[in-house]
Amino acid sequence: MEAILKLVYLAAAVCFIFGLKRLSHPRTAVSGNQLAAVGMLAAIIATAFDRQILGYQWIIIGIIVGASIGAIVARTVKMTAMPEMVALLNGFGGAASALVASAEYIRYMTLGETPPVNVTVTIQLSVLIGTVTFSGSLVAFGKLREIVTGTAVTYPLQKTLNAILFAGTIGLVIWLSMEFPLPYVILILAGVGLLLGVLSVIPIGGADMPVVIALLNSYSGLAASMTGFVINNHGLIISGALVGASGLILTAIMCKAMNRSLANVLFGAFGAGAETGSSVIVAGQKIEQPIKQITADDAAMLMAYGKQVVIVPGYGLAVAQAQHEVREMAELLEKRGVTVKYGIHPVAGRMPGHMNVLLAEANVPYDELYDMDDINPDFEQTDVALVIGANDVVNPAARSNPESPLYGMPIMDVDKARSCIVMKRSMRPGFAGVENELFYATVTSMLFGDAKDSLKQLISEIKEL
Amino acid sequence: MEAILKLVYLAAAVCFIFGLKRLSHPRTAVSGNQLAAVGMLAAIIATAFDRQILGYQWIIIGIIVGASIGAIVARTVKMTAMPEMVALLNGFGGAASALVASAEYIRYMTLGETPPVNVTVTIQLSVLIGTVTFSGSLVAFGKLREIVTGTAVTYPLQKTLNAILFAGTIGLVIWLSMEFPLPYVILILAGVGLLLGVLSVIPIGGADMPVVIALLNSYSGLAASMTGFVINNHGLIISGALVGASGLILTAIMCKAMNRSLANVLFGAFGAGAETGSSVIVAGQKIEQPIKQITADDAAMLMAYGKQVVIVPGYGLAVAQAQHEVREMAELLEKRGVTVKYGIHPVAGRMPGHMNVLLAEANVPYDELYDMDDINPDFEQTDVALVIGANDVVNPAARSNPESPLYGMPIMDVDKARSCIVMKRSMRPGFAGVENELFYATVTSMLFGDAKDSLKQLISEIKEL
Amino acid sequence: MIEGLVDLLVVFVLAMFIGFEVITKVPPTLHTPLMSGSNAISGVTILGAMVVAGRGDTRVATIVGLVAVIFAMINVVGGFMVTDRMLHMFKAKPEEQK
Amino acid sequence: MIEGLVDLLVVFVLAMFIGFEVITKVPPTLHTPLMSGSNAISGVTILGAMVVAGRGDTRVATIVGLVAVIFAMINVVGGFMVTDRMLHMFKAKPEEQK
Ligand SMILES: NC(=O)c1ccc[n+]([C@@H]2O[C@H](COP(=O)([O-])OP(=O)(O)OC[C@H]3O[C@@H](n4cnc5c(N)ncnc54)[C@H](OP(=O)(O)O)[C@@H]3O)[C@@H](O)[C@H]2O)c1
Ligand SMILES: NC(=O)c1ccc[n+]([C@@H]2O[C@H](COP(=O)([O-])OP(=O)(O)OC[C@H]3O[C@@H](n4cnc5c(N)ncnc54)[C@H](OP(=O)(O)O)[C@@H]3O)[C@@H](O)[C@H]2O)c1
């Protein structure tokens, strides 16, 4: 019986692995995700036959409640709210792991047994990681929802305090591993964990949340793994490790694309004073050149009679929810024989692949989307580079100006195009809060206004041509 | 103590994994192999502290003897003898695994204990797989050394007999798993295994040995894994599985490149009647067109005044040991401003990567070697395609003639070059034993003679120009 | 018993390797679905939660278990469904689909 | 005890996955060294052989162990050394090396 259960868990793990493997291409991704889901289902059903389980009422209630909540959320959430969504789900996962571990602890307490040292250690770790994930994710969620301020909250001695707290926690764990089991010790740990989660995410700027979320994602996986160690369950250990790895990789990718170290993201208090959505001007080196503006009909003309137009979307497109208008315009242009390509910067938007999802939602075929490295050589032969709500990812300072916080980050070479049209609402900087020389370049002309409105105008203009 | 031992084994396994990962590029490969070796060393040292070990004299003797034999063989073996070498080592590995498993069995016998069923099963499996690997590898070795005839030995009802034997073995294992432990049962199993190994390799043509060796390689890994199951050692299980996987993949790659199913390789008795090195003409559709011959000086002229020459080496180059001459000639041509490239077919020669090793031995930089898919488009712009001792891999029948046994196998498109010079000793066919229309094509001219001699002539001719 | 820990550690390490190998193959295009999908997998802790909720030790333990089941289930169902929703939006050029 | 078998099976399966992922990344150029290198790794059975040879049960067992050690050691040393020899022959263009 036990053996069969273990076999099912192994099978489930294999499903997860193949599922993730199939995620490596859009064509197979859907089935991959479903495969993983099937694996999970199988594991759950098998667990129902676990000898230890006596009563089912609570399990069933829990499953029904949880499943329905999950389903509702999944159906109703807006695509642009993905980051928050993931953050929230992370939190729940972490909390669940922590709770399971605590339950084990409680069990030992009530049975009056002293668990072996390896169990005590793993219990504590999974409670800690779980709670940190939980509170951290909630704060991240709050910041993205702008319930909590997106500002990087900083206060004197912050790092020192966190460091001390962290060290203290380690000490606590070690000490408890010997003194264990003490009544309520688990509550202390949980408390510390929650505090740690809040304090470590609060000082991080709202725009860095995606990185944090990826990291928390990996934590939630590790928490599950730890719980696996506690209850000696390979299924949990393997799956947890998979998630842990994936979270770490995504974190690394994002940091790399932003050309910042993880340490800098976590402790750099990036964007302190600058609000999310960057509505405040941060005085960088103020540039005094005049800027060129362009009217919708001129812009329409320019594109309609060009050979190749490359659309470079950014966070602003998501804010303006203008993805459908973009597609409509692109199709109009293509009807007129213009080749339209989309150039996607790895960290355009606010989470990895943000723009891809956004445009996919508007039925833009994924093979019209080009990664930065594929499209950059193309800009020389491009008549119009249309920058829609992107800013940092097209900031030439990243190439030229070693002072700039963006320096070294690979960018889209829109300034190499014959002409470049930038659509945004104002001269306000992007999330990094720095001036953008591109706007003053000779090839560039600005088309101010909300992306959605401007696009609507462009569409009608093109129709009239 | 036990725990530490296990940790070391885990560390060793990690070393193996990273070692294999580093094998993915020539620049890192050397260090990767060394890393794996270090891991092995660590594991061996750690094992020396195993509580079960009482006396060391036999271990030390064994290690010294084995190590020195291994070292000597490794130093002295000729690069062209790699296939045999690997075959032999495989055999030893398999035998060792079988022996360890048998020792466990003997132990149970002497202690008069009945091992749990899972142990009995795994013991038998590792003995079986181990012995099959051993005898199979020896036969393969013999065939490559032409001690045993390279011919695919066939006799009536062969397959039926093997099938029956195989089925019988399965039955035996199952039966023994219940009756176990019977005295001498292990000898029966070993005997069956050895027989099975011989009978399953004998009917395979000498030229197919590389596939067989790759397969046996994977067997030896699986045998090690099984032994790991027997003695409950993660180190063995992991490493064995790694090797098992690698062997299987190589087998698959070779079969694919030869456009044959594994079943066809194992049971097809390919090249029955045709000797290795293909010294017998197999009457394919005899072609009556005349062939064009070319003298060394004309050939030298043609290449020296061309813009681009692509060298397509094959098994014949290995037979002639002419790798150094090739390099010398290539360098002469390059001095004269001719671009020289090497086009390597995945199954040119007699084992995967055979040509790469051969040319590497002659200090040809690996970035001058092009895989088939990279070079094929180039042939249109090639003045001279120089085919040295290759035959099947340049046989257009693979493209055009559905009857040909080669049909569907991807080939080097040398016939697309402006002119094609084929160097071989005669009109004899290659390993597949089929006529090659290429030799009669209008672009082709033959340069007969041993590759080494012909190349020497070419070199002197080019020097004189 | 420390040994047991090591055995589990082995599994953990191997799984980590697989994770890295597999995930690094996922293209940027799919990073958001990857995030939510892997996130759903981390809800695997439901397996532990079920046992806790069904084992019927103390009331406290059971309640804890119940909450754990709910949370984990939200994570699992929400994660997989939202990922599915997202992935269904990715479409190739019409001609490719045929 | 069947359970124990399953635990080991888990390790085996995971290792297999890693094997496939890692090996598929090895380019054709290096397939021969890969063969001999992985071959050397399969000599890992030396670990078992040593125990058998040193455990000093019956004479038969010890002899078997001794032979096993010798064979395995040939496989290990021979495999790694010959691979090393082969790999040392692979050189990039001089300008690359600098
Ligand atoms: N993708 C990720 O995974 C990730 C993760 C963490 C951080 N980040 C960071 O996020 C940034 C992404 O760069 P980005 O260029 O995509 O965005 P950005 O640099 O934040 O710039 C967005 C621009 O869009 C404009 N905008 C906002 N709402 C708009 C609307 N409704 N209509 C038109 N324009 C609007 C804003 O200018 P106005 O206010 O003047 O309109 C703003 O300058 C990078 O700095 C990256 O490092 C990304
Ligand atoms: N690479 C692998 O992993 C692998 C594995 C299994 C099977 N194979 C098979 O092996 C074959 C390899 O094709 P291939 O074209 O490389 O070799 P091939 O088809 O066997 O042809 C080799 C040619 O070299 C000539 N030759 C032999 N000794 C020579 C010498 N001293 N000087 C000059 N020429 C000499 C022979 O013709 P003469 O006798 O007239 O000189 C023979 O026609 C394929 O059929 C492949 O399927 C490869």
JSON list of C-alpha atoms in Angstrom, two decimals, chain A residues 71-198:
[
{"chain": "A", "resi": 71, "resn": "ALA", "atom": "CA", "xyz": [-11.32, 28.67, -9.68]},
{"chain": "A", "resi": 72, "resn": "ILE", "atom": "CA", "xyz": [-13.17, 31.94, -9.18]},
{"chain": "A", "resi": 73, "resn": "VAL", "atom": "CA", "xyz": [-9.98, 33.93, -8.78]},
{"chain": "A", "resi": 74, "resn": "ALA", "atom": "CA", "xyz": [-8.42, 32.27, -11.82]},
{"chain": "A", "resi": 75, "resn": "ARG", "atom": "CA", "xyz": [-11.46, 33.02, -13.98]},
{"chain": "A", "resi": 76, "resn": "THR", "atom": "CA", "xyz": [-11.95, 36.60, -12.91]},
{"chain": "A", "resi": 77, "resn": "VAL", "atom": "CA", "xyz": [-8.40, 37.93, -12.61]},
{"chain": "A", "resi": 78, "resn": "LYS", "atom": "CA", "xyz": [-7.37, 40.40, -15.30]},
{"chain": "A", "resi": 79, "resn": "MET", "atom": "CA", "xyz": [-4.37, 39.39, -17.40]},
{"chain": "A", "resi": 80, "resn": "THR", "atom": "CA", "xyz": [-2.59, 42.57, -16.39]},
{"chain": "A", "resi": 81, "resn": "ALA", "atom": "CA", "xyz": [-3.02, 41.57, -12.73]},
{"chain": "A", "resi": 82, "resn": "MET", "atom": "CA", "xyz": [-0.92, 38.43, -13.19]},
{"chain": "A", "resi": 83, "resn": "PRO", "atom": "CA", "xyz": [1.95, 39.58, -10.97]},
{"chain": "A", "resi": 84, "resn": "GLU", "atom": "CA", "xyz": [-0.37, 40.19, -8.02]},
{"chain": "A", "resi": 85, "resn": "MET", "atom": "CA", "xyz": [-2.16, 36.93, -8.70]},
{"chain": "A", "resi": 86, "resn": "VAL", "atom": "CA", "xyz": [1.06, 34.92, -8.65]},
{"chain": "A", "resi": 87, "resn": "ALA", "atom": "CA", "xyz": [2.19, 36.77, -5.53]},
{"chain": "A", "resi": 88, "resn": "LEU", "atom": "CA", "xyz": [-1.03, 35.87, -3.74]},
{"chain": "A", "resi": 89, "resn": "LEU", "atom": "CA", "xyz": [-0.96, 32.21, -4.76]},
{"chain": "A", "resi": 90, "resn": "ASN", "atom": "CA", "xyz": [2.67, 32.03, -3.65]},
{"chain": "A", "resi": 91, "resn": "GLY", "atom": "CA", "xyz": [1.67, 33.32, -0.28]},
{"chain": "A", "resi": 92, "resn": "PHE", "atom": "CA", "xyz": [-0.98, 30.66, 0.15]},
{"chain": "A", "resi": 93, "resn": "GLY", "atom": "CA", "xyz": [1.40, 27.91, -0.91]},
{"chain": "A", "resi": 94, "resn": "GLY", "atom": "CA", "xyz": [4.00, 29.04, 1.59]},
{"chain": "A", "resi": 95, "resn": "ALA", "atom": "CA", "xyz": [1.42, 29.35, 4.35]},
{"chain": "A", "resi": 96, "resn": "ALA", "atom": "CA", "xyz": [0.10, 25.86, 3.67]},
{"chain": "A", "resi": 97, "resn": "SER", "atom": "CA", "xyz": [3.58, 24.38, 3.95]},
{"chain": "A", "resi": 98, "resn": "ALA", "atom": "CA", "xyz": [4.21, 26.22, 7.20]},
{"chain": "A", "resi": 99, "resn": "LEU", "atom": "CA", "xyz": [0.87, 25.02, 8.57]},
{"chain": "A", "resi": 100, "resn": "VAL", "atom": "CA", "xyz": [1.55, 21.38, 7.72]},
{"chain": "A", "resi": 101, "resn": "ALA", "atom": "CA", "xyz": [4.92, 21.56, 9.43]},
{"chain": "A", "resi": 102, "resn": "SER", "atom": "CA", "xyz": [3.37, 23.19, 12.49]},
{"chain": "A", "resi": 103, "resn": "ALA", "atom": "CA", "xyz": [0.75, 20.46, 12.62]},
{"chain": "A", "resi": 104, "resn": "GLU", "atom": "CA", "xyz": [3.54, 17.89, 12.75]},
{"chain": "A", "resi": 105, "resn": "TYR", "atom": "CA", "xyz": [5.03, 19.85, 15.60]},
{"chain": "A", "resi": 106, "resn": "ILE", "atom": "CA", "xyz": [1.73, 19.98, 17.44]},
{"chain": "A", "resi": 107, "resn": "ARG", "atom": "CA", "xyz": [1.38, 16.22, 16.94]},
{"chain": "A", "resi": 108, "resn": "TYR", "atom": "CA", "xyz": [4.73, 15.58, 18.59]},
{"chain": "A", "resi": 109, "resn": "MET", "atom": "CA", "xyz": [3.77, 17.91, 21.41]},
{"chain": "A", "resi": 110, "resn": "THR", "atom": "CA", "xyz": [0.45, 16.20, 22.10]},
{"chain": "A", "resi": 111, "resn": "LEU", "atom": "CA", "xyz": [2.03, 12.74, 21.88]},
{"chain": "A", "resi": 112, "resn": "GLY", "atom": "CA", "xyz": [4.68, 14.11, 24.22]},
{"chain": "A", "resi": 113, "resn": "GLU", "atom": "CA", "xyz": [7.40, 12.71, 21.97]},
{"chain": "A", "resi": 114, "resn": "THR", "atom": "CA", "xyz": [10.71, 14.35, 21.24]},
{"chain": "A", "resi": 115, "resn": "PRO", "atom": "CA", "xyz": [11.19, 14.31, 17.47]},
{"chain": "A", "resi": 116, "resn": "PRO", "atom": "CA", "xyz": [14.63, 13.37, 16.12]},
{"chain": "A", "resi": 117, "resn": "VAL", "atom": "CA", "xyz": [16.88, 16.36, 15.57]},
{"chain": "A", "resi": 118, "resn": "ASN", "atom": "CA", "xyz": [16.64, 16.23, 11.78]},
{"chain": "A", "resi": 119, "resn": "VAL", "atom": "CA", "xyz": [12.86, 16.53, 12.05]},
{"chain": "A", "resi": 120, "resn": "THR", "atom": "CA", "xyz": [13.02, 19.43, 14.50]},
{"chain": "A", "resi": 121, "resn": "VAL", "atom": "CA", "xyz": [15.37, 21.29, 12.19]},
{"chain": "A", "resi": 122, "resn": "THR", "atom": "CA", "xyz": [13.31, 20.71, 9.06]},
{"chain": "A", "resi": 123, "resn": "ILE", "atom": "CA", "xyz": [10.05, 21.57, 10.87]},
{"chain": "A", "resi": 124, "resn": "GLN", "atom": "CA", "xyz": [11.51, 24.89, 11.92]},
{"chain": "A", "resi": 125, "resn": "LEU", "atom": "CA", "xyz": [12.94, 25.64, 8.50]},
{"chain": "A", "resi": 126, "resn": "SER", "atom": "CA", "xyz": [9.69, 24.93, 6.71]},
{"chain": "A", "resi": 127, "resn": "VAL", "atom": "CA", "xyz": [7.75, 27.06, 9.22]},
{"chain": "A", "resi": 128, "resn": "LEU", "atom": "CA", "xyz": [10.23, 29.89, 8.78]},
{"chain": "A", "resi": 129, "resn": "ILE", "atom": "CA", "xyz": [10.43, 29.79, 4.98]},
{"chain": "A", "resi": 130, "resn": "GLY", "atom": "CA", "xyz": [6.70, 29.28, 4.73]},
{"chain": "A", "resi": 131, "resn": "THR", "atom": "CA", "xyz": [5.81, 32.25, 6.88]},
{"chain": "A", "resi": 132, "resn": "VAL", "atom": "CA", "xyz": [8.39, 34.49, 5.22]},
{"chain": "A", "resi": 133, "resn": "THR", "atom": "CA", "xyz": [6.90, 33.55, 1.86]},
{"chain": "A", "resi": 134, "resn": "PHE", "atom": "CA", "xyz": [3.41, 34.25, 3.14]},
{"chain": "A", "resi": 135, "resn": "SER", "atom": "CA", "xyz": [3.92, 37.71, 4.63]},
{"chain": "A", "resi": 136, "resn": "GLY", "atom": "CA", "xyz": [6.42, 38.67, 1.95]},
{"chain": "A", "resi": 137, "resn": "SER", "atom": "CA", "xyz": [4.00, 37.76, -0.81]},
{"chain": "A", "resi": 138, "resn": "LEU", "atom": "CA", "xyz": [1.19, 39.70, 0.84]},
{"chain": "A", "resi": 139, "resn": "VAL", "atom": "CA", "xyz": [3.34, 42.82, 1.03]},
{"chain": "A", "resi": 140, "resn": "ALA", "atom": "CA", "xyz": [4.39, 42.35, -2.59]},
{"chain": "A", "resi": 141, "resn": "PHE", "atom": "CA", "xyz": [0.73, 41.96, -3.53]},
{"chain": "A", "resi": 142, "resn": "GLY", "atom": "CA", "xyz": [-0.12, 45.10, -1.61]},
{"chain": "A", "resi": 143, "resn": "LYS", "atom": "CA", "xyz": [2.60, 47.06, -3.34]},
{"chain": "A", "resi": 144, "resn": "LEU", "atom": "CA", "xyz": [1.50, 45.97, -6.80]},
{"chain": "A", "resi": 145, "resn": "ARG", "atom": "CA", "xyz": [-2.10, 46.76, -5.94]},
{"chain": "A", "resi": 146, "resn": "GLU", "atom": "CA", "xyz": [-0.81, 50.00, -4.45]},
{"chain": "A", "resi": 147, "resn": "ILE", "atom": "CA", "xyz": [-2.64, 49.19, -1.22]},
{"chain": "A", "resi": 148, "resn": "VAL", "atom": "CA", "xyz": [0.78, 49.40, 0.41]},
{"chain": "A", "resi": 149, "resn": "THR", "atom": "CA", "xyz": [2.92, 52.25, -0.91]},
{"chain": "A", "resi": 150, "resn": "GLY", "atom": "CA", "xyz": [5.03, 51.26, -3.87]},
{"chain": "A", "resi": 151, "resn": "THR", "atom": "CA", "xyz": [7.77, 53.43, -2.54]},
{"chain": "A", "resi": 152, "resn": "ALA", "atom": "CA", "xyz": [10.85, 51.70, -1.23]},
{"chain": "A", "resi": 153, "resn": "VAL", "atom": "CA", "xyz": [10.28, 52.30, 2.47]},
{"chain": "A", "resi": 154, "resn": "THR", "atom": "CA", "xyz": [13.60, 53.09, 4.08]},
{"chain": "A", "resi": 155, "resn": "TYR", "atom": "CA", "xyz": [14.55, 54.05, 7.61]},
{"chain": "A", "resi": 156, "resn": "PRO", "atom": "CA", "xyz": [17.87, 54.55, 9.35]},
{"chain": "A", "resi": 157, "resn": "LEU", "atom": "CA", "xyz": [19.88, 51.46, 10.23]},
{"chain": "A", "resi": 158, "resn": "GLN", "atom": "CA", "xyz": [17.39, 49.39, 8.20]},
{"chain": "A", "resi": 159, "resn": "LYS", "atom": "CA", "xyz": [19.95, 46.96, 6.85]},
{"chain": "A", "resi": 160, "resn": "THR", "atom": "CA", "xyz": [21.65, 46.61, 10.20]},
{"chain": "A", "resi": 161, "resn": "LEU", "atom": "CA", "xyz": [18.34, 45.84, 11.86]},
{"chain": "A", "resi": 162, "resn": "ASN", "atom": "CA", "xyz": [17.37, 43.26, 9.24]},
{"chain": "A", "resi": 163, "resn": "ALA", "atom": "CA", "xyz": [20.80, 41.72, 9.48]},
{"chain": "A", "resi": 164, "resn": "ILE", "atom": "CA", "xyz": [20.53, 41.45, 13.25]},
{"chain": "A", "resi": 165, "resn": "LEU", "atom": "CA", "xyz": [17.01, 40.03, 13.01]},
{"chain": "A", "resi": 166, "resn": "PHE", "atom": "CA", "xyz": [18.17, 37.49, 10.44]},
{"chain": "A", "resi": 167, "resn": "ALA", "atom": "CA", "xyz": [21.18, 36.44, 12.49]},
{"chain": "A", "resi": 168, "resn": "GLY", "atom": "CA", "xyz": [18.93, 36.25, 15.52]},
{"chain": "A", "resi": 169, "resn": "THR", "atom": "CA", "xyz": [16.58, 33.91, 13.68]},
{"chain": "A", "resi": 170, "resn": "ILE", "atom": "CA", "xyz": [19.39, 31.57, 12.74]},
{"chain": "A", "resi": 171, "resn": "GLY", "atom": "CA", "xyz": [20.51, 31.55, 16.35]},
{"chain": "A", "resi": 172, "resn": "LEU", "atom": "CA", "xyz": [16.95, 30.87, 17.47]},
{"chain": "A", "resi": 173, "resn": "VAL", "atom": "CA", "xyz": [16.64, 27.89, 15.13]},
{"chain": "A", "resi": 174, "resn": "ILE", "atom": "CA", "xyz": [19.92, 26.40, 16.30]},
{"chain": "A", "resi": 175, "resn": "TRP", "atom": "CA", "xyz": [19.06, 26.93, 19.93]},
{"chain": "A", "resi": 176, "resn": "LEU", "atom": "CA", "xyz": [15.58, 25.49, 19.51]},
{"chain": "A", "resi": 177, "resn": "SER", "atom": "CA", "xyz": [16.98, 22.46, 17.71]},
{"chain": "A", "resi": 178, "resn": "MET", "atom": "CA", "xyz": [18.57, 21.54, 21.03]},
{"chain": "A", "resi": 179, "resn": "GLU", "atom": "CA", "xyz": [15.97, 22.76, 23.55]},
{"chain": "A", "resi": 180, "resn": "PHE", "atom": "CA", "xyz": [13.12, 21.54, 21.36]},
{"chain": "A", "resi": 181, "resn": "PRO", "atom": "CA", "xyz": [10.28, 20.83, 21.95]},
{"chain": "A", "resi": 182, "resn": "LEU", "atom": "CA", "xyz": [9.25, 23.94, 23.87]},
{"chain": "A", "resi": 183, "resn": "PRO", "atom": "CA", "xyz": [5.55, 24.80, 24.00]},
{"chain": "A", "resi": 184, "resn": "TYR", "atom": "CA", "xyz": [4.56, 27.66, 21.67]},
{"chain": "A", "resi": 185, "resn": "VAL", "atom": "CA", "xyz": [8.03, 27.71, 20.19]},
{"chain": "A", "resi": 186, "resn": "ILE", "atom": "CA", "xyz": [6.34, 27.28, 16.84]},
{"chain": "A", "resi": 187, "resn": "LEU", "atom": "CA", "xyz": [4.36, 30.47, 17.38]},
{"chain": "A", "resi": 188, "resn": "ILE", "atom": "CA", "xyz": [7.55, 32.37, 18.12]},
{"chain": "A", "resi": 189, "resn": "LEU", "atom": "CA", "xyz": [9.09, 31.06, 14.95]},
{"chain": "A", "resi": 190, "resn": "ALA", "atom": "CA", "xyz": [6.01, 31.85, 12.90]},
{"chain": "A", "resi": 191, "resn": "GLY", "atom": "CA", "xyz": [5.95, 35.35, 14.32]},
{"chain": "A", "resi": 192, "resn": "VAL", "atom": "CA", "xyz": [9.58, 35.92, 13.49]},
{"chain": "A", "resi": 193, "resn": "GLY", "atom": "CA", "xyz": [9.05, 34.55, 10.01]},
{"chain": "A", "resi": 194, "resn": "LEU", "atom": "CA", "xyz": [6.11, 36.85, 9.30]},
{"chain": "A", "resi": 195, "resn": "LEU", "atom": "CA", "xyz": [8.05, 39.84, 10.59]},
{"chain": "A", "resi": 196, "resn": "LEU", "atom": "CA", "xyz": [11.08, 38.92, 8.51]},
{"chain": "A", "resi": 197, "resn": "GLY", "atom": "CA", "xyz": [8.93, 38.59, 5.40]},
{"chain": "A", "resi": 198, "resn": "VAL", "atom": "CA", "xyz": [7.41, 42.04, 5.84]}
]
